[in-house]
Amino acid sequence: MSSKKWFVLGISGATCSGKTSLANRLHKELENSVVIHQDNYFLPIDDPRHIKIEELNHFNWELTSSVDMDRMHLDILKLIESTPDEDSCSDTINKNILILDGFLLFKCKVISDLCHCKYFLTLTKDQCWERRKGRVYNPPDVPGYFEKVVWPEYLRSIDELMKDKDLCKTINFIDGSKNKEEIFQMVFTEIKKLLS
């Protein structure tokens, strides 16, 4: 592990499960925290590494190959290997906290291994669609994208996760359909306990 002064928290899960809301809320409440969103590392639309789904004439944005995970990993290392500002540590918690948020976070072993604490928010297909259909993405979802790509990729991802018994033991699974405040309070209380 890199700097002993950093506590790394990973938040992953289904699309629209509340990962970013939880990460941002924790960031707001934990004064000595930094947040890095995996969504900021999507490859540009003209990148040749994208995989196209011919029948939908649309890229598959649900794969690790659509995200520059190497750049994200380097940015994380740069941050946790830098000397944290001692003054930024609060009176109660003498660590800086890095919050990582991303739907494919734990599929990247080098990033997953950096996390001291891991949360994964789950949703049923209907709950997920109910939330996703109201969202606007750039580029926008094409008709059939959720059914043919988003949900099957999520099922594949969670299946891989479940097969990795050692990794599974390190993840706290949370029902993402629960009240956002309830989820936040539960995670916030656990984090404070771990850091006290």
mmCIF file of C-alpha atoms in Angstrom:
data_model
loop_
_atom_site.group_PDB
_atom_site.id
_atom_site.type_symbol
_atom_site.label_atom_id
_atom_site.label_comp_id
_atom_site.label_asym_id
_atom_site.label_seq_id
_atom_site.Cartn_x
_atom_site.Cartn_y
_atom_site.Cartn_z
ATOM 1 C CA MET A 1 0.000 0.000 0.000
ATOM 2 C CA SER A 2 1.173 3.491 -0.744
ATOM 3 C CA SER A 3 0.990 6.385 1.654
ATOM 4 C CA LYS A 4 -0.165 5.404 5.138
ATOM 5 C CA LYS A 5 -1.830 8.779 5.276
ATOM 6 C CA TRP A 6 -4.493 7.813 2.716
ATOM 7 C CA PHE A 7 -7.606 5.732 3.252
ATOM 8 C CA VAL A 8 -9.034 4.572 -0.093
ATOM 9 C CA LEU A 9 -12.727 3.858 -0.432
ATOM 10 C CA GLY A 10 -14.183 2.228 -3.564
ATOM 11 C CA ILE A 11 -17.835 2.581 -4.572
ATOM 12 C CA SER A 12 -19.077 0.496 -7.484
ATOM 13 C CA GLY A 13 -22.299 -1.104 -8.684
ATOM 14 C CA ALA A 14 -25.034 -1.081 -11.281
ATOM 15 C CA THR A 15 -25.640 1.892 -13.539
ATOM 16 C CA CYS A 16 -27.945 4.454 -11.846
ATOM 17 C CA SER A 17 -27.613 2.676 -8.470
ATOM 18 C CA GLY A 18 -26.578 5.855 -6.639
ATOM 19 C CA LYS A 19 -22.773 5.443 -6.686
ATOM 20 C CA THR A 20 -21.976 9.029 -7.641
ATOM 21 C CA SER A 21 -24.573 10.499 -5.266
ATOM 22 C CA LEU A 22 -23.073 8.468 -2.418
ATOM 23 C CA ALA A 23 -19.492 9.389 -3.376
ATOM 24 C CA ASN A 24 -20.342 13.097 -3.601
ATOM 25 C CA ARG A 25 -22.229 13.083 -0.317
ATOM 26 C CA LEU A 26 -19.332 11.353 1.482
ATOM 27 C CA HIS A 27 -16.943 13.848 -0.088
ATOM 28 C CA LYS A 28 -19.086 16.703 1.216
ATOM 29 C CA GLU A 29 -19.263 15.265 4.751
ATOM 30 C CA LEU A 30 -15.642 14.094 5.011
ATOM 31 C CA GLU A 31 -13.705 17.347 4.953
ATOM 32 C CA ASN A 32 -10.338 15.705 4.276
ATOM 33 C CA SER A 33 -11.493 13.798 1.194
ATOM 34 C CA VAL A 34 -10.863 13.768 -2.540
ATOM 35 C CA VAL A 35 -13.154 12.072 -5.053
ATOM 36 C CA ILE A 36 -12.212 10.543 -8.415
ATOM 37 C CA HIS A 37 -15.005 9.514 -10.797
ATOM 38 C CA GLN A 38 -14.359 6.737 -13.304
ATOM 39 C CA ASP A 39 -16.811 8.423 -15.693
ATOM 40 C CA ASN A 40 -14.208 11.159 -16.254
ATOM 41 C CA TYR A 41 -11.949 8.572 -17.902
ATOM 42 C CA PHE A 42 -14.170 7.437 -20.774
ATOM 43 C CA LEU A 43 -12.226 7.346 -24.022
ATOM 44 C CA PRO A 44 -13.049 10.042 -26.585
ATOM 45 C CA ILE A 45 -15.665 8.994 -29.118
ATOM 46 C CA ASP A 46 -13.117 8.778 -31.951
ATOM 47 C CA ASP A 47 -10.792 6.415 -30.041
ATOM 48 C CA PRO A 48 -10.136 3.225 -32.061
ATOM 49 C CA ARG A 49 -10.277 1.061 -28.907
ATOM 50 C CA HIS A 50 -14.058 1.357 -28.736
ATOM 51 C CA ILE A 51 -16.069 -1.759 -29.559
ATOM 52 C CA LYS A 52 -19.003 -1.140 -31.861
ATOM 53 C CA ILE A 53 -22.310 -2.987 -31.662
ATOM 54 C CA GLU A 54 -23.165 -3.165 -35.336
ATOM 55 C CA GLU A 55 -26.887 -3.918 -34.942
ATOM 56 C CA LEU A 56 -27.339 -0.764 -32.823
ATOM 57 C CA ASN A 57 -24.724 1.322 -34.667
ATOM 58 C CA HIS A 58 -23.484 2.362 -31.213
ATOM 59 C CA PHE A 59 -20.373 1.806 -29.102
ATOM 60 C CA ASN A 60 -20.401 -0.484 -26.091
ATOM 61 C CA TRP A 61 -19.658 1.929 -23.230
ATOM 62 C CA GLU A 62 -20.113 -0.788 -20.579
ATOM 63 C CA LEU A 63 -16.655 -2.374 -20.981
ATOM 64 C CA THR A 64 -13.331 -1.611 -19.299
ATOM 65 C CA SER A 65 -11.943 -1.120 -22.823
ATOM 66 C CA SER A 66 -14.136 2.012 -23.142
ATOM 67 C CA VAL A 67 -12.413 3.579 -20.125
ATOM 68 C CA ASP A 68 -8.783 4.677 -19.792
ATOM 69 C CA MET A 69 -8.174 2.640 -16.633
ATOM 70 C CA ASP A 70 -4.393 3.064 -16.923
ATOM 71 C CA ARG A 71 -4.710 6.852 -16.761
ATOM 72 C CA MET A 72 -7.129 6.578 -13.844
ATOM 73 C CA HIS A 73 -4.722 4.249 -12.009
ATOM 74 C CA LEU A 74 -1.813 6.642 -12.615
ATOM 75 C CA ASP A 75 -3.840 9.605 -11.323
ATOM 76 C CA ILE A 76 -4.732 7.629 -8.179
ATOM 77 C CA LEU A 77 -1.095 6.649 -7.579
ATOM 78 C CA LYS A 78 0.093 10.198 -8.161
ATOM 79 C CA LEU A 79 -2.330 11.399 -5.528
ATOM 80 C CA ILE A 80 -1.719 8.773 -2.836
ATOM 81 C CA GLU A 81 2.039 8.808 -3.309
ATOM 82 C CA SER A 82 2.191 12.570 -2.982
ATOM 83 C CA THR A 83 2.836 13.867 0.503
ATOM 84 C CA PRO A 84 -0.570 14.719 1.882
ATOM 85 C CA ASP A 85 -0.982 18.064 3.522
ATOM 86 C CA GLU A 86 -0.844 17.326 7.256
ATOM 87 C CA ASP A 87 -3.074 20.344 7.865
ATOM 88 C CA SER A 88 -5.818 18.873 5.704
ATOM 89 C CA CYS A 89 -6.348 16.037 8.167
ATOM 90 C CA SER A 90 -9.215 16.805 10.504
ATOM 91 C CA ASP A 91 -8.955 16.653 14.300
ATOM 92 C CA THR A 92 -10.953 13.454 14.462
ATOM 93 C CA ILE A 93 -9.481 11.591 11.492
ATOM 94 C CA ASN A 94 -5.746 11.755 10.873
ATOM 95 C CA LYS A 95 -5.956 10.387 7.326
ATOM 96 C CA ASN A 96 -6.780 11.852 3.967
ATOM 97 C CA ILE A 97 -9.609 9.967 2.274
ATOM 98 C CA LEU A 98 -9.740 9.090 -1.405
ATOM 99 C CA ILE A 99 -13.199 8.162 -2.675
ATOM 100 C CA LEU A 100 -13.265 6.235 -5.957
ATOM 101 C CA ASP A 101 -16.537 5.947 -7.850
ATOM 102 C CA GLY A 102 -17.095 3.773 -10.907
ATOM 103 C CA PHE A 103 -19.275 1.031 -12.349
ATOM 104 C CA LEU A 104 -16.229 -1.048 -13.370
ATOM 105 C CA LEU A 105 -13.970 -0.165 -10.436
ATOM 106 C CA PHE A 106 -13.396 -3.669 -9.063
ATOM 107 C CA LYS A 107 -12.823 -5.185 -12.512
ATOM 108 C CA CYS A 108 -9.473 -3.399 -12.510
ATOM 109 C CA LYS A 109 -7.375 -5.427 -10.050
ATOM 110 C CA VAL A 110 -4.667 -2.778 -9.496
ATOM 111 C CA ILE A 111 -7.308 -0.204 -8.538
ATOM 112 C CA SER A 112 -9.437 -2.653 -6.555
ATOM 113 C CA ASP A 113 -6.357 -3.728 -4.555
ATOM 114 C CA LEU A 114 -5.741 -0.135 -3.456
ATOM 115 C CA CYS A 115 -9.152 0.087 -1.769
ATOM 116 C CA HIS A 116 -9.214 -0.386 1.992
ATOM 117 C CA CYS A 117 -12.995 -0.542 1.897
ATOM 118 C CA LYS A 118 -15.315 -1.556 -0.975
ATOM 119 C CA TYR A 119 -19.033 -1.015 -1.537
ATOM 120 C CA PHE A 120 -21.148 -2.366 -4.389
ATOM 121 C CA LEU A 121 -24.683 -1.053 -4.969
ATOM 122 C CA THR A 122 -27.104 -3.505 -6.570
ATOM 123 C CA LEU A 123 -30.435 -3.007 -8.369
ATOM 124 C CA THR A 124 -32.947 -5.276 -10.063
ATOM 125 C CA LYS A 125 -33.392 -4.938 -13.815
ATOM 126 C CA ASP A 126 -36.720 -3.089 -13.424
ATOM 127 C CA GLN A 127 -35.329 -0.659 -10.825
ATOM 128 C CA CYS A 128 -32.327 -0.012 -13.016
ATOM 129 C CA TRP A 129 -34.391 0.649 -16.143
ATOM 130 C CA GLU A 130 -36.801 2.873 -14.224
ATOM 131 C CA ARG A 131 -33.870 5.135 -13.259
ATOM 132 C CA ARG A 132 -31.863 4.832 -16.469
ATOM 133 C CA LYS A 133 -34.661 5.745 -18.893
ATOM 134 C CA GLY A 134 -34.878 9.225 -17.396
ATOM 135 C CA ARG A 135 -31.146 9.912 -17.722
ATOM 136 C CA VAL A 136 -29.507 11.705 -20.624
ATOM 137 C CA TYR A 137 -26.075 10.434 -21.614
ATOM 138 C CA ASN A 138 -23.476 11.814 -23.967
ATOM 139 C CA PRO A 139 -23.698 10.135 -26.434
ATOM 140 C CA PRO A 140 -27.363 9.348 -25.717
ATOM 141 C CA ASP A 141 -28.526 5.732 -25.331
ATOM 142 C CA VAL A 142 -29.987 4.393 -28.569
ATOM 143 C CA PRO A 143 -33.240 2.370 -28.473
ATOM 144 C CA GLY A 144 -32.514 -1.170 -27.309
ATOM 145 C CA TYR A 145 -29.151 -0.290 -25.740
ATOM 146 C CA PHE A 146 -30.242 -1.007 -22.155
ATOM 147 C CA GLU A 147 -31.848 -4.335 -23.038
ATOM 148 C CA LYS A 148 -29.141 -5.561 -25.409
ATOM 149 C CA VAL A 149 -26.016 -4.115 -23.803
ATOM 150 C CA VAL A 150 -26.277 -2.359 -20.421
ATOM 151 C CA TRP A 151 -28.105 -5.060 -18.482
ATOM 152 C CA PRO A 152 -26.363 -8.125 -20.015
ATOM 153 C CA GLU A 153 -22.944 -6.488 -19.381
ATOM 154 C CA TYR A 154 -23.904 -5.768 -15.777
ATOM 155 C CA LEU A 155 -24.988 -9.404 -15.278
ATOM 156 C CA ARG A 156 -21.688 -10.573 -16.794
ATOM 157 C CA SER A 157 -19.783 -8.226 -14.482
ATOM 158 C CA ILE A 158 -21.554 -9.315 -11.318
ATOM 159 C CA ASP A 159 -21.181 -12.952 -12.325
ATOM 160 C CA GLU A 160 -17.403 -12.494 -12.679
ATOM 161 C CA LEU A 161 -17.335 -10.723 -9.331
ATOM 162 C CA MET A 162 -19.219 -13.528 -7.581
ATOM 163 C CA LYS A 163 -16.856 -16.148 -9.001
ATOM 164 C CA ASP A 164 -13.903 -14.336 -7.420
ATOM 165 C CA LYS A 165 -14.529 -15.541 -3.862
ATOM 166 C CA ASP A 166 -11.540 -13.691 -2.364
ATOM 167 C CA LEU A 167 -12.635 -10.391 -3.899
ATOM 168 C CA CYS A 168 -16.270 -10.973 -2.865
ATOM 169 C CA LYS A 169 -15.244 -11.326 0.779
ATOM 170 C CA THR A 170 -13.819 -7.794 0.693
ATOM 171 C CA ILE A 171 -16.949 -6.139 -0.753
ATOM 172 C CA ASN A 172 -19.960 -4.808 1.160
ATOM 173 C CA PHE A 173 -23.009 -5.336 -1.071
ATOM 174 C CA ILE A 174 -25.813 -2.806 -0.584
ATOM 175 C CA ASP A 175 -29.331 -2.780 -2.009
ATOM 176 C CA GLY A 176 -29.221 0.381 -4.143
ATOM 177 C CA SER A 177 -33.027 0.692 -4.091
ATOM 178 C CA LYS A 178 -32.907 1.672 -0.414
ATOM 179 C CA ASN A 179 -33.380 5.288 0.601
ATOM 180 C CA LYS A 180 -30.283 7.358 -0.348
ATOM 181 C CA GLU A 181 -30.057 8.886 3.113
ATOM 182 C CA GLU A 182 -30.211 5.459 4.744
ATOM 183 C CA ILE A 183 -27.403 4.163 2.492
ATOM 184 C CA PHE A 184 -25.299 7.246 3.184
ATOM 185 C CA GLN A 185 -25.750 7.038 6.972
ATOM 186 C CA MET A 186 -24.830 3.352 6.992
ATOM 187 C CA VAL A 187 -21.641 3.847 4.940
ATOM 188 C CA PHE A 188 -20.686 7.076 6.726
ATOM 189 C CA THR A 189 -20.997 5.395 10.147
ATOM 190 C CA GLU A 190 -18.886 2.429 9.005
ATOM 191 C CA ILE A 191 -16.167 4.669 7.556
ATOM 192 C CA LYS A 192 -15.964 6.763 10.715
ATOM 193 C CA LYS A 193 -15.673 3.591 12.774
ATOM 194 C CA LEU A 194 -12.895 2.256 10.555
ATOM 195 C CA LEU A 195 -11.001 5.511 10.788
ATOM 196 C CA SER A 196 -11.395 6.166 14.506
#
